[in-house]
Amino acid sequence: MMPSRFAEAIGMVPLRLNKEWPGYILNTLLIPWFTAALTLAAEGVSDPATIDETRVLDTGADLGQTPFHKLDKVGLPLAYTIFNNDPRASQEGTTQYKIAQYLKGYIDAGKTGIAVGEGFYKYE
């Protein structure tokens, strides 16, 4: 079966890539977005709900299309692994360290995302 037919057969949309790229298209777009939102929260600028509300008010996105809801969907352990892999995440005082510790606080509290019913938000 051709790759595009296989993707369609399993309900996915085949997207054309001109070359291999770390994170491909989606992760290349998402990581900076998550970084910006987590920076605002980890640095104490604002809280997740207000950051998400800003996205909704500015873009008209629904809440499911906001950074902290998406992080809950991805799962905080995966987000922590990604952000903790940055060498700066082990250097106290850096924003990357603060982001890693911010995520770790939620994980340590058992708030790992939608899969367990709570991350940045509670889910039923």
Short mmCIF file of C-alpha atoms in Angstrom, two decimals:
data_model
loop_
_atom_site.label_atom_id
_atom_site.label_comp_id
_atom_site.label_asym_id
_atom_site.label_seq_id
_atom_site.Cartn_x
_atom_site.Cartn_y
_atom_site.Cartn_z
CA MET A 1 0.00 0.00 0.00
CA MET A 2 1.28 3.47 -0.87
CA PRO A 3 2.20 5.64 2.16
CA SER A 4 -0.47 8.24 1.36
CA ARG A 5 -3.14 5.54 1.04
CA PHE A 6 -2.01 3.99 4.31
CA ALA A 7 -2.28 7.36 6.09
CA GLU A 8 -5.77 7.88 4.68
CA ALA A 9 -6.78 4.32 5.59
CA ILE A 10 -5.99 4.99 9.25
CA GLY A 11 -7.75 8.36 9.24
CA MET A 12 -4.70 10.57 8.90
CA VAL A 13 -3.75 13.20 6.36
CA PRO A 14 -0.48 12.64 4.50
CA LEU A 15 1.67 15.77 4.48
CA ARG A 16 4.53 16.36 2.09
CA LEU A 17 7.98 16.92 3.51
CA ASN A 18 10.79 18.05 1.28
CA LYS A 19 13.42 16.68 3.68
CA GLU A 20 13.86 15.11 7.10
CA TRP A 21 13.70 17.62 9.95
CA PRO A 22 13.84 17.13 13.74
CA GLY A 23 10.27 17.31 14.98
CA TYR A 24 8.98 17.50 11.41
CA ILE A 25 6.29 20.17 10.97
CA LEU A 26 4.01 19.98 13.99
CA ASN A 27 6.63 19.78 16.74
CA THR A 28 8.67 22.52 15.08
CA LEU A 29 5.60 24.75 15.44
CA LEU A 30 4.48 23.55 18.87
CA ILE A 31 7.72 23.65 20.87
CA PRO A 32 8.27 27.44 20.57
CA TRP A 33 4.58 27.99 21.37
CA PHE A 34 4.81 25.77 24.46
CA THR A 35 8.09 27.43 25.43
CA ALA A 36 6.54 30.90 25.29
CA ALA A 37 3.53 29.87 27.39
CA LEU A 38 5.62 27.95 29.91
CA THR A 39 8.09 30.82 30.19
CA LEU A 40 5.28 33.20 31.13
CA ALA A 41 4.03 30.78 33.80
CA ALA A 42 7.39 29.57 35.14
CA GLU A 43 8.75 33.12 35.39
CA GLY A 44 5.62 34.15 37.31
CA VAL A 45 4.34 36.57 34.67
CA SER A 46 0.89 34.97 34.62
CA ASP A 47 -0.97 31.74 35.33
CA PRO A 48 -1.99 29.05 32.80
CA ALA A 49 -5.68 30.02 32.76
CA THR A 50 -4.92 33.67 32.03
CA ILE A 51 -2.35 32.79 29.38
CA ASP A 52 -4.88 30.48 27.71
CA GLU A 53 -7.62 33.12 28.01
CA THR A 54 -5.32 35.59 26.27
CA ARG A 55 -4.97 33.15 23.37
CA VAL A 56 -8.76 32.74 23.17
CA LEU A 57 -9.44 36.47 23.29
CA ASP A 58 -6.72 37.34 20.79
CA THR A 59 -7.27 34.62 18.21
CA GLY A 60 -10.81 33.39 18.75
CA ALA A 61 -9.44 29.90 19.39
CA ASP A 62 -11.48 27.59 21.57
CA LEU A 63 -9.98 26.46 24.87
CA GLY A 64 -8.90 23.14 23.37
CA GLN A 65 -6.58 25.09 21.09
CA THR A 66 -4.65 26.87 23.84
CA PRO A 67 -1.11 26.05 24.99
CA PHE A 68 -1.86 24.66 28.45
CA HIS A 69 -4.80 22.55 27.24
CA LYS A 70 -2.54 21.19 24.48
CA LEU A 71 0.20 20.47 27.04
CA ASP A 72 -2.36 18.54 29.10
CA LYS A 73 -3.24 16.56 25.98
CA VAL A 74 0.40 15.84 25.13
CA GLY A 75 1.03 14.87 28.73
CA LEU A 76 3.24 16.69 31.17
CA PRO A 77 5.79 13.86 31.50
CA LEU A 78 6.53 14.06 27.77
CA ALA A 79 6.71 17.86 27.91
CA TYR A 80 9.05 17.60 30.91
CA THR A 81 11.31 15.16 29.06
CA ILE A 82 11.50 17.48 26.06
CA PHE A 83 12.24 20.59 28.11
CA ASN A 84 14.56 18.80 30.55
CA ASN A 85 16.74 17.63 27.63
CA ASP A 86 17.87 21.22 27.11
CA PRO A 87 21.30 21.45 28.79
CA ARG A 88 20.27 24.78 30.34
CA ALA A 89 17.52 22.97 32.27
CA SER A 90 20.15 21.84 34.79
CA GLN A 91 21.47 25.37 35.36
CA GLU A 92 19.65 26.97 38.29
CA GLY A 93 18.22 30.38 37.55
CA THR A 94 17.77 29.87 33.80
CA THR A 95 14.32 30.04 32.27
CA GLN A 96 14.81 26.47 31.00
CA TYR A 97 15.51 25.30 34.57
CA LYS A 98 12.40 27.13 35.81
CA ILE A 99 10.26 25.54 33.08
CA ALA A 100 11.54 22.04 33.91
CA GLN A 101 10.93 22.58 37.64
CA TYR A 102 7.49 24.06 36.95
CA LEU A 103 6.47 20.97 34.98
CA LYS A 104 8.05 18.66 37.56
CA GLY A 105 5.92 20.24 40.27
CA TYR A 106 2.75 19.22 38.45
CA ILE A 107 4.09 15.75 37.70
CA ASP A 108 5.17 15.20 41.32
CA ALA A 109 1.63 16.16 42.39
CA GLY A 110 0.22 13.48 40.05
CA LYS A 111 -1.18 16.10 37.66
CA THR A 112 0.19 14.66 34.44
CA GLY A 113 -2.55 15.66 32.00
CA ILE A 114 -5.82 14.56 30.46
CA ALA A 115 -4.95 10.86 30.70
CA VAL A 116 -5.24 10.99 34.52
CA GLY A 117 -7.99 13.62 34.64
CA GLU A 118 -5.85 16.54 35.76
CA GLY A 119 -2.88 18.55 34.59
CA PHE A 120 -3.08 22.30 34.39
CA TYR A 121 -6.86 21.76 34.31
CA LYS A 122 -9.26 19.15 35.71
CA TYR A 123 -11.00 16.82 33.24
CA GLU A 124 -13.96 14.50 33.74
#
